[in-house]
Coordinates of C-alpha atoms in Angstrom, one line a residue:
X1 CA 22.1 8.4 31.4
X2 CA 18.2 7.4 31.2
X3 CA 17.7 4.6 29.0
X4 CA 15.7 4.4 26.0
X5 CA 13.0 1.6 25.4
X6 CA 14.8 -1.6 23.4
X7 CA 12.4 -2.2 21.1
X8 CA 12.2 1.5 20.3
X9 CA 16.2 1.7 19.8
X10 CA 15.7 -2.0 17.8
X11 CA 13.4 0.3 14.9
X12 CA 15.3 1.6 11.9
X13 CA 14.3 3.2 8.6
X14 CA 17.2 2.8 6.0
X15 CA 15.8 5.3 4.1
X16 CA 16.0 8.4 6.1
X17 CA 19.0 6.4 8.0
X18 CA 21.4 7.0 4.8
X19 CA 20.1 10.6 4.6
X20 CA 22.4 11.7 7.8
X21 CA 26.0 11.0 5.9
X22 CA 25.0 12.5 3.2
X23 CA 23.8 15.7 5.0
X24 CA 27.4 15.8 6.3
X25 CA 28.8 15.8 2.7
X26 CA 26.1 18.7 1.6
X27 CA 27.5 20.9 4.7
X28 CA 31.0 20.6 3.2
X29 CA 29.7 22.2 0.0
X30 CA 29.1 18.8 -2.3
X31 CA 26.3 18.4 -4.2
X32 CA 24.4 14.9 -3.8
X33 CA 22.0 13.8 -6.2
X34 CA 19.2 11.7 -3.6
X35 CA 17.9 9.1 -5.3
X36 CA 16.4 7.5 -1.4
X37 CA 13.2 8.8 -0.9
X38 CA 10.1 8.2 -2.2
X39 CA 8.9 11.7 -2.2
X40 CA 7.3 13.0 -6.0
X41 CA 6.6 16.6 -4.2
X42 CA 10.8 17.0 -3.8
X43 CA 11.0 16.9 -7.8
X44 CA 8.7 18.5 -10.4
X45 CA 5.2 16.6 -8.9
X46 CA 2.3 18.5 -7.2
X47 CA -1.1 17.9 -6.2
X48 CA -3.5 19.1 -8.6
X49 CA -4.8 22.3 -8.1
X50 CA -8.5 21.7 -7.0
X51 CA -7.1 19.7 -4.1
X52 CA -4.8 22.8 -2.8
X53 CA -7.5 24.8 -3.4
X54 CA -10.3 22.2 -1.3
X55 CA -7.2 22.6 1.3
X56 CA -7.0 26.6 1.5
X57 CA -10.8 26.7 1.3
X58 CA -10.9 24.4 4.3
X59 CA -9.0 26.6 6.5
X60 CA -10.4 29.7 6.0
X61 CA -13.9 28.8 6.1
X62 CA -13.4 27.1 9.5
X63 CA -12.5 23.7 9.3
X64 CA -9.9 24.0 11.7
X65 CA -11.2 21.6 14.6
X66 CA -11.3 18.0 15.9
X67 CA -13.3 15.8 13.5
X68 CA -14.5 12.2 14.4
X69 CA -11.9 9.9 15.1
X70 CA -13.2 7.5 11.8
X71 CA -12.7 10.6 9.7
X72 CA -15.4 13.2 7.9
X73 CA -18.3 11.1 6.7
X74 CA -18.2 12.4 3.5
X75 CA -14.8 11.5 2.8
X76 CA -15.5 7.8 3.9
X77 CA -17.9 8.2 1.2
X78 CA -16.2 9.5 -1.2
X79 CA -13.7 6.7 -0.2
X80 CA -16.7 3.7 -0.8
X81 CA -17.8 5.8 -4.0
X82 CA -13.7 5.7 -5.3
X83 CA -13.5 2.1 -4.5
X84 CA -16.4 0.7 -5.9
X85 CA -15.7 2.4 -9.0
X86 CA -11.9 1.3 -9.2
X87 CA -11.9 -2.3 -7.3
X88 CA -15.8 -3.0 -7.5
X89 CA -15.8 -3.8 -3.8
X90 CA -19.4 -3.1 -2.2
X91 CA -18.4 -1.6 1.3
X92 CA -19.8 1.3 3.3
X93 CA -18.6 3.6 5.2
X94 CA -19.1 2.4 8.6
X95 CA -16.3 0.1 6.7
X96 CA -13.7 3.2 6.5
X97 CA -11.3 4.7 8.5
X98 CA -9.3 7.9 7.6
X99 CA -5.7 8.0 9.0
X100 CA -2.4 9.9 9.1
X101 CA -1.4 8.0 6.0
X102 CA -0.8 4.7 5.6
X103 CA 1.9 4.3 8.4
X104 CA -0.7 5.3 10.8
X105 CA -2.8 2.6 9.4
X106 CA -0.7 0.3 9.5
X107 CA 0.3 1.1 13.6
X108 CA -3.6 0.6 14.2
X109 CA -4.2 -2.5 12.4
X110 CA -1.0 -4.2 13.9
X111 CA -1.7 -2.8 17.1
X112 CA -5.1 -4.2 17.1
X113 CA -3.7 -7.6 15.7
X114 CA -0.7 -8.3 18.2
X115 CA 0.5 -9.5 21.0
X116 CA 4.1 -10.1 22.2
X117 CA 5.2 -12.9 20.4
X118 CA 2.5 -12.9 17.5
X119 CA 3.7 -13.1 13.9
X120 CA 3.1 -11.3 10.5
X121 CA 4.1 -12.4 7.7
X122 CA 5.6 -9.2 5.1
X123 CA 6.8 -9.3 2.1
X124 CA 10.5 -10.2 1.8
X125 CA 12.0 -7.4 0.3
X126 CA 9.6 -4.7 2.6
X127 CA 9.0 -1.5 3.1
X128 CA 10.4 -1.1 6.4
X129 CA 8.0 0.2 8.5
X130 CA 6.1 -3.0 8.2
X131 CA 9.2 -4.8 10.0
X132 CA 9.7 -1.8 12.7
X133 CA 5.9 -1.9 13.9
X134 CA 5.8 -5.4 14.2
X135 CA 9.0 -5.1 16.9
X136 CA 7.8 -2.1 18.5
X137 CA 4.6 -3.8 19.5
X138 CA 6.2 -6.9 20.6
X139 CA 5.6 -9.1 17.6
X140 CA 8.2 -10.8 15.0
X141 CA 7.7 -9.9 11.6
X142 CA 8.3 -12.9 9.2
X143 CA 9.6 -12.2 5.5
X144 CA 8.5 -14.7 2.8
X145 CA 10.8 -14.7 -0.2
X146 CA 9.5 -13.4 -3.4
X147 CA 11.2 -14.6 -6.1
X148 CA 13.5 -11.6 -8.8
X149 CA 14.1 -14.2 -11.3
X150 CA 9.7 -14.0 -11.8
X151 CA 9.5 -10.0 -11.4
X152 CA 9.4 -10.4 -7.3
X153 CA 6.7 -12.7 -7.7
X154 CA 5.5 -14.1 -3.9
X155 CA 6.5 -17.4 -3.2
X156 CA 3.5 -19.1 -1.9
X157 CA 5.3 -22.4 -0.8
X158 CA 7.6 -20.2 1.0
X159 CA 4.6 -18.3 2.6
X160 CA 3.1 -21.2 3.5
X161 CA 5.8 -22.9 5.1
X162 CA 6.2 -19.8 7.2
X163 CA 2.8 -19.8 8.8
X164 CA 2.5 -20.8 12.3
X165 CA 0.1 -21.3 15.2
X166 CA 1.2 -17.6 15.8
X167 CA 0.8 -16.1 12.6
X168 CA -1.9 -13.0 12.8
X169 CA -2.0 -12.1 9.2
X170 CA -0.7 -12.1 5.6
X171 CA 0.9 -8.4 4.1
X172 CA 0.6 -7.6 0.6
X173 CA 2.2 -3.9 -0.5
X174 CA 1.0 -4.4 -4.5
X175 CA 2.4 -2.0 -6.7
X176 CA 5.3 -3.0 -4.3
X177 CA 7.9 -1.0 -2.9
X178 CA 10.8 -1.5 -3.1
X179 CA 11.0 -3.7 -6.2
X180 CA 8.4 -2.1 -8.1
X181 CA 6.4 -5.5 -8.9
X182 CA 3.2 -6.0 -9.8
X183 CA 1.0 -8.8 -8.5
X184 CA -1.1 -10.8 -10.8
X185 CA -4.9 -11.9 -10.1
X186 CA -3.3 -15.8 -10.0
X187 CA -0.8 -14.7 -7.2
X188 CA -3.2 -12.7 -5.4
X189 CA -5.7 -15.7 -5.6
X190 CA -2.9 -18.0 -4.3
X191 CA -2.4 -15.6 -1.4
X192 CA -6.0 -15.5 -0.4
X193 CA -6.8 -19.0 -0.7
X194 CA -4.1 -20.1 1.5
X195 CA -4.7 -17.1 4.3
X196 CA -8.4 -18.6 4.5
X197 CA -6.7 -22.3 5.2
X198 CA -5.4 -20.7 7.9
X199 CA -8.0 -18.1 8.9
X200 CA -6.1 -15.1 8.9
X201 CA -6.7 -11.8 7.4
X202 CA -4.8 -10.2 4.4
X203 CA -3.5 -6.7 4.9
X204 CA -3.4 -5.3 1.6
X205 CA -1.3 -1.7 0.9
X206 CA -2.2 -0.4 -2.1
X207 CA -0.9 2.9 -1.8
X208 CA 0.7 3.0 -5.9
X209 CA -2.6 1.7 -6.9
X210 CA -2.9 3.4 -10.6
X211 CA 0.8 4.1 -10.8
X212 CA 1.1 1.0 -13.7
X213 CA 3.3 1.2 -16.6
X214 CA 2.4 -2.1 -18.1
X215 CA -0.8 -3.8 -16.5
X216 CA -3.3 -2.9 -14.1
X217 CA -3.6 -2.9 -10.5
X218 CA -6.3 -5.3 -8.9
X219 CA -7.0 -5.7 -4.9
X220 CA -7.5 -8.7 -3.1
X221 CA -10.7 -6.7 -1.4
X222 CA -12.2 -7.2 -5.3
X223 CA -11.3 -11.1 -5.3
X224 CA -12.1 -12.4 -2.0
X225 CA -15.3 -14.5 -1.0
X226 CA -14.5 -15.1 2.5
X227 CA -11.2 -13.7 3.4
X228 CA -11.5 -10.7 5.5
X229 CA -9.3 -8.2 3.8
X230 CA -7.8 -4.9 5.2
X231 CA -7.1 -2.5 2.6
X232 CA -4.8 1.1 3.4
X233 CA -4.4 3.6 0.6
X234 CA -3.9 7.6 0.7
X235 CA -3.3 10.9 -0.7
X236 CA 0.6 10.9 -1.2
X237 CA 1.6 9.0 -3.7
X238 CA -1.4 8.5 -6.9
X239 CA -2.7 12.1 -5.4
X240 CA 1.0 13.4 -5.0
X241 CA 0.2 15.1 -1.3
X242 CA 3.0 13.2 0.6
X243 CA 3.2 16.3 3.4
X244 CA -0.7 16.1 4.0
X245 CA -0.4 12.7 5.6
X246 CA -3.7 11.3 5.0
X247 CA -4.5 8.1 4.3
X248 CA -7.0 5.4 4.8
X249 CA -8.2 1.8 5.6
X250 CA -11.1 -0.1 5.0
X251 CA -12.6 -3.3 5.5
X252 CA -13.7 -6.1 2.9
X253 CA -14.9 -8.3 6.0
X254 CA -18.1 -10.5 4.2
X255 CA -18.3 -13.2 7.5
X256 CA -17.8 -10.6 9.9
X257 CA -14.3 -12.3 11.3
X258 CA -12.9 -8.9 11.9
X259 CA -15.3 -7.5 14.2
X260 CA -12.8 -7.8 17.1
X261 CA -10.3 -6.1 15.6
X262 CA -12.4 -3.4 14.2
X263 CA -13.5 -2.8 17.7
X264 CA -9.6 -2.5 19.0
X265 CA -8.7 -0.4 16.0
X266 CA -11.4 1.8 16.9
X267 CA -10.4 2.6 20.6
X268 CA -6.8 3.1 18.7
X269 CA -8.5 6.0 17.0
X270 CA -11.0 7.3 19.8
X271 CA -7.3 7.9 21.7
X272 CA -5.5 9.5 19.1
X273 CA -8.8 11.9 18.6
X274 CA -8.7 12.3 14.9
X275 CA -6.8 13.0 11.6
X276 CA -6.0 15.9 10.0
X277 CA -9.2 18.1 9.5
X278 CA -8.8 20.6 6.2
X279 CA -7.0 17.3 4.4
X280 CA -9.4 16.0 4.4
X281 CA -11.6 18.2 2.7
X282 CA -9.2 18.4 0.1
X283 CA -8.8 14.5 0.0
X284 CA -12.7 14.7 -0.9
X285 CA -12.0 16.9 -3.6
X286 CA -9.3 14.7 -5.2
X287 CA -11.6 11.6 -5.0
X288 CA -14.2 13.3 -7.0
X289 CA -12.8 15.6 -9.0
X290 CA -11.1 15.0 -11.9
X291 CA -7.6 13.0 -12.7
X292 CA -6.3 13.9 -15.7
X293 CA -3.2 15.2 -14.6
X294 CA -2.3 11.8 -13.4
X295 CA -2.1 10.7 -17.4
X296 CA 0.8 13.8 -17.8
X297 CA 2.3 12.5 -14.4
X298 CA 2.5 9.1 -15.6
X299 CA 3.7 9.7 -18.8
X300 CA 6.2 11.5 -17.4
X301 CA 7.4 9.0 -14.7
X302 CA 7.5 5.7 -17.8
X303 CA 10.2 7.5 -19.6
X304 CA 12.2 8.0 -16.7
X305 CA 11.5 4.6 -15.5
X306 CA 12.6 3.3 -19.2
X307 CA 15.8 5.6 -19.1
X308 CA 16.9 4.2 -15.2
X309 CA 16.0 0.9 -16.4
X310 CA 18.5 0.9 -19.4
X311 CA 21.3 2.7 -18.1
X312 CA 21.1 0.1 -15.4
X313 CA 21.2 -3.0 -17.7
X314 CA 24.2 -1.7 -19.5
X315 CA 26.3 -0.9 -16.2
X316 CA 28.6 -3.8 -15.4
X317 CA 28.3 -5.4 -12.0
X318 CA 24.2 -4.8 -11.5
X319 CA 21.5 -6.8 -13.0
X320 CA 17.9 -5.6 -12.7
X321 CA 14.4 -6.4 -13.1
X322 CA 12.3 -4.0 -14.6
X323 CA 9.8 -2.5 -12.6
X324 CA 6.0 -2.3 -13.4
X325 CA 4.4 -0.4 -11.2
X326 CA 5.7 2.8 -8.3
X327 CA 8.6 4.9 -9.0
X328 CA 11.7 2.6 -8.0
X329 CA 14.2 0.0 -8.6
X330 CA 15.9 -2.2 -6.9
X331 CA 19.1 -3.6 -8.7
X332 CA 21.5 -6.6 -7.3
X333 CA 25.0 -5.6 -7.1
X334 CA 26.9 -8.7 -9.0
X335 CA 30.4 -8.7 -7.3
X336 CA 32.7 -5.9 -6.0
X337 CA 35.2 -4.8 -3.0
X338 CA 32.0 -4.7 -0.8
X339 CA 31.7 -6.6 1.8
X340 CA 28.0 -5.6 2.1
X341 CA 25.2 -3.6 0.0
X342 CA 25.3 -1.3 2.8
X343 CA 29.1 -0.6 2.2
X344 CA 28.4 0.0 -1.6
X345 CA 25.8 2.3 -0.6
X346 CA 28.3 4.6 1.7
X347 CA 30.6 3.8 -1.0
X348 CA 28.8 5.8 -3.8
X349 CA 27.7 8.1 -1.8
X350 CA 31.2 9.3 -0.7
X351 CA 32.9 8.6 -4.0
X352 CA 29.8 9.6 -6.6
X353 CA 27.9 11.5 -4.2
X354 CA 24.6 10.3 -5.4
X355 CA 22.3 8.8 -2.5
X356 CA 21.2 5.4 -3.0
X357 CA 19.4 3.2 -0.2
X358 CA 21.2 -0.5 0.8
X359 CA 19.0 -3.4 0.5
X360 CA 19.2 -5.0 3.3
X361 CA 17.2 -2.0 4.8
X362 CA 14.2 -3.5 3.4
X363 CA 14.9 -7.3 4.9
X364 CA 16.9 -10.4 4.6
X365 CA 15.7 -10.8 1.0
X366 CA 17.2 -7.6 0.1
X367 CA 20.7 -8.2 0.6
X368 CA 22.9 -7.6 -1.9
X369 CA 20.9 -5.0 -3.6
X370 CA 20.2 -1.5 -4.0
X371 CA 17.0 0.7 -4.3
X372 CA 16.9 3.9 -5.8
X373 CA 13.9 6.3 -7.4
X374 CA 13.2 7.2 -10.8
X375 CA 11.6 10.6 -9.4
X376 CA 13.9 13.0 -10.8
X377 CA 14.0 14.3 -14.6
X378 CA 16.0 12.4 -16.9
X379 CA 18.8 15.2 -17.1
X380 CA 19.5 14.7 -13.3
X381 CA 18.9 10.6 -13.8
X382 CA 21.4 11.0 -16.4
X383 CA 23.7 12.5 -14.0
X384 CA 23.3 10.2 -11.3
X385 CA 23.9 7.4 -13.5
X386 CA 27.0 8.7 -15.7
X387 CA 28.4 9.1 -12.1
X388 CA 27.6 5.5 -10.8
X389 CA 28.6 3.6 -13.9
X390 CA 32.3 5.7 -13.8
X391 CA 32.2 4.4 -10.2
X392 CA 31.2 1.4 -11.0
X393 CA 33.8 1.0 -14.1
X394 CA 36.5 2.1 -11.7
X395 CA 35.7 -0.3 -8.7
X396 CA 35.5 -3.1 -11.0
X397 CA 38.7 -2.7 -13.2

């Protein structure tokens, strides 16, 4: 047998991960109700029209070929003309690059950053790909607690005792996934002030930007003096376009620290040539056209946030924090047979067949929970939910 690279084989994604038992269920002829992936475009979301149309239009008239590896200019100025008016940053767009999303982003920037053996410090729970980067690349992704008790606040003493000699940078993912928490402009100060102690950069995901239900969103790019921030957002989750895979970074870099790592993260792009062409002619459409339907959409996804939410509270054996901004939750499992989250997980899947994501896939400070999404309508929530709390009812009598 040819062997596989370790730190290839060392990269998981619990999300997709829990997807292959359940498929095995579906090919016997049971019906799961997935509740794992973020994906608004599987339920009763679509982009709005004028960007599908941008999108056909693109194709047929011709603009089918290789753009410039920073992206179109037009979109990275529709990008500085979005940002400006929603974060009041003042960036150009020499400052922008257009990506395949944010996870492509997010392998440039740490790819630039790192060295074998250099640190960055994530969120603690995460989104997982910010972990499985970090180890591909050689690095050692460090979680700092944030604290359920205070909505999944950060903990800054936390962070800061976590910083080292080798520490490369400070990740933010604010609306956060997968606790659905929403950063205040204290915490946010906190986190800049003590990355520019240490002169490191913040790398700031902002990819639920306007998807609020109580507050509003606010960057780090719009507070900081001196801290070079990186910011990454997209199309598929505000724009709902998760299949287009288009995203972006850009840099609020006002002492020019970062001029290194632009230039790596640069040559990262010259090799991968470019993104996706007719995307982003439609991505320039849904920066400046209009975003009404997002009010519908949002409306929409509160009341099934709200429903989630309270079926949760009442279940016995899971406590939960309400989320304020994205589309999921992330309950703790309070006691039970398990002798992990991930057990409870395969548990409900085989016994309830609904298709929940374990906890622990999204770090050390996710153990012992669960993360599901509020996606579907409230008369498949419903379902999901009469089924887990008769699980849960039964496993706990």
């Amino acid at each position: 047998m040819i062997g596989a690279s370790k730190r290839a084989l060392s990269v998981e994604y619990a999300i997709r991960d829990v997807v292959l038992p359940a498929r095995e269920l579906e090919k016997k002829g049971i019906r799961v109700i997935r509740l794992n992936i973020g994906d608004p475009v599987k339920f009763d979301f679509q982009p709005p029209e004028h960007m599908k149309e941008a999108y056909c239009r693109a194709i047929k008239e011709g603009h089918n070929y290789y753009g410039d590896s920073e992206g179109l200019l037009e979109l990275r100025e529709a990008i500085v003309e979005r940002e400006k008016r929603k974060n009041g940053v003042d960036i150009t767009p020499d400052d922008v690059r257009i990506t395949a999303a944010v996870t492509e982003a997010l392998q440039l920037i740490f790819g630039a950053l790192l060295d074998p053996g250099d640190e960055v410090l994530i969120p603690g729970p995460s989104y997982p790909p910010y972990t499985g980067l970090v180890k591909f690349l050689g690095g050692k992704p460090v979680e700092y607690k944030t604290i359920e008790e205070e909505g999944w606040r950060p903990d800054i003493d936390d962070m800061r005792k976590k910083i080292t000699e080798k520490t490369k940078a400070i990740a933010v993912i604010n609306p956060n996934n997968p606790t659905g928490a929403l950063y205040d402009k204290g915490t946010l100060r906190e986190i800049l002030d003590l990355a520019g102690e240490y002169g490191i950069p913040v790398i700031s995901d902002e990819i639920y930007d306007l998807m609020t239900y109580e507050g509003e969103h606010i960057s780090p790019g719009s507070l900081t003096k001196d801290v070079p921030v990186i910011v990454m957002n997209g199309l598929s989750k505000v724009y709902f376009a998760t299949g287009w895979r288009l995203g972006y970074m850009y840099f609020v870099d006002p002492e020019g620290q970062l001029a290194e790592v632009r230039e790596a993260i640069d040559r990262l792009t010259r090799i991968r040539l470019c993104p996706n062409t007719p995307a982003q002619f439609a991505a320039i459409a849904g920066l400046r056209g209009p975003m009404d339907y997002l009010k519908e959409y949002m409306k929409k996804l509160k009341e099934r946030r709200d429903y989630i939410y309270k079926r949760l509270s009442e279940m016995p054996g899971i406590s939960v924090v309400k989320p304020q901004g994205a589309f999921y939750i992330f309950p703790k499992i309070e006691g039970g047979p398990w002798k992990d989250d991930k057990e409870f997980v395969l548990d409900v899947l085989h016994t309830a067949h609904v298709l929940l994501v374990h906890g622990s896939g999204f770090g050390e400070y996710g153990r012992g929970h669960f993360r599901a999404v509020f996606l579907p309508p409230v008369e498949i929530l419903e379902e999901a939910m009469d089924r887990l709390e008769k699980f849960m009812r039964e496993r706990l009598s």
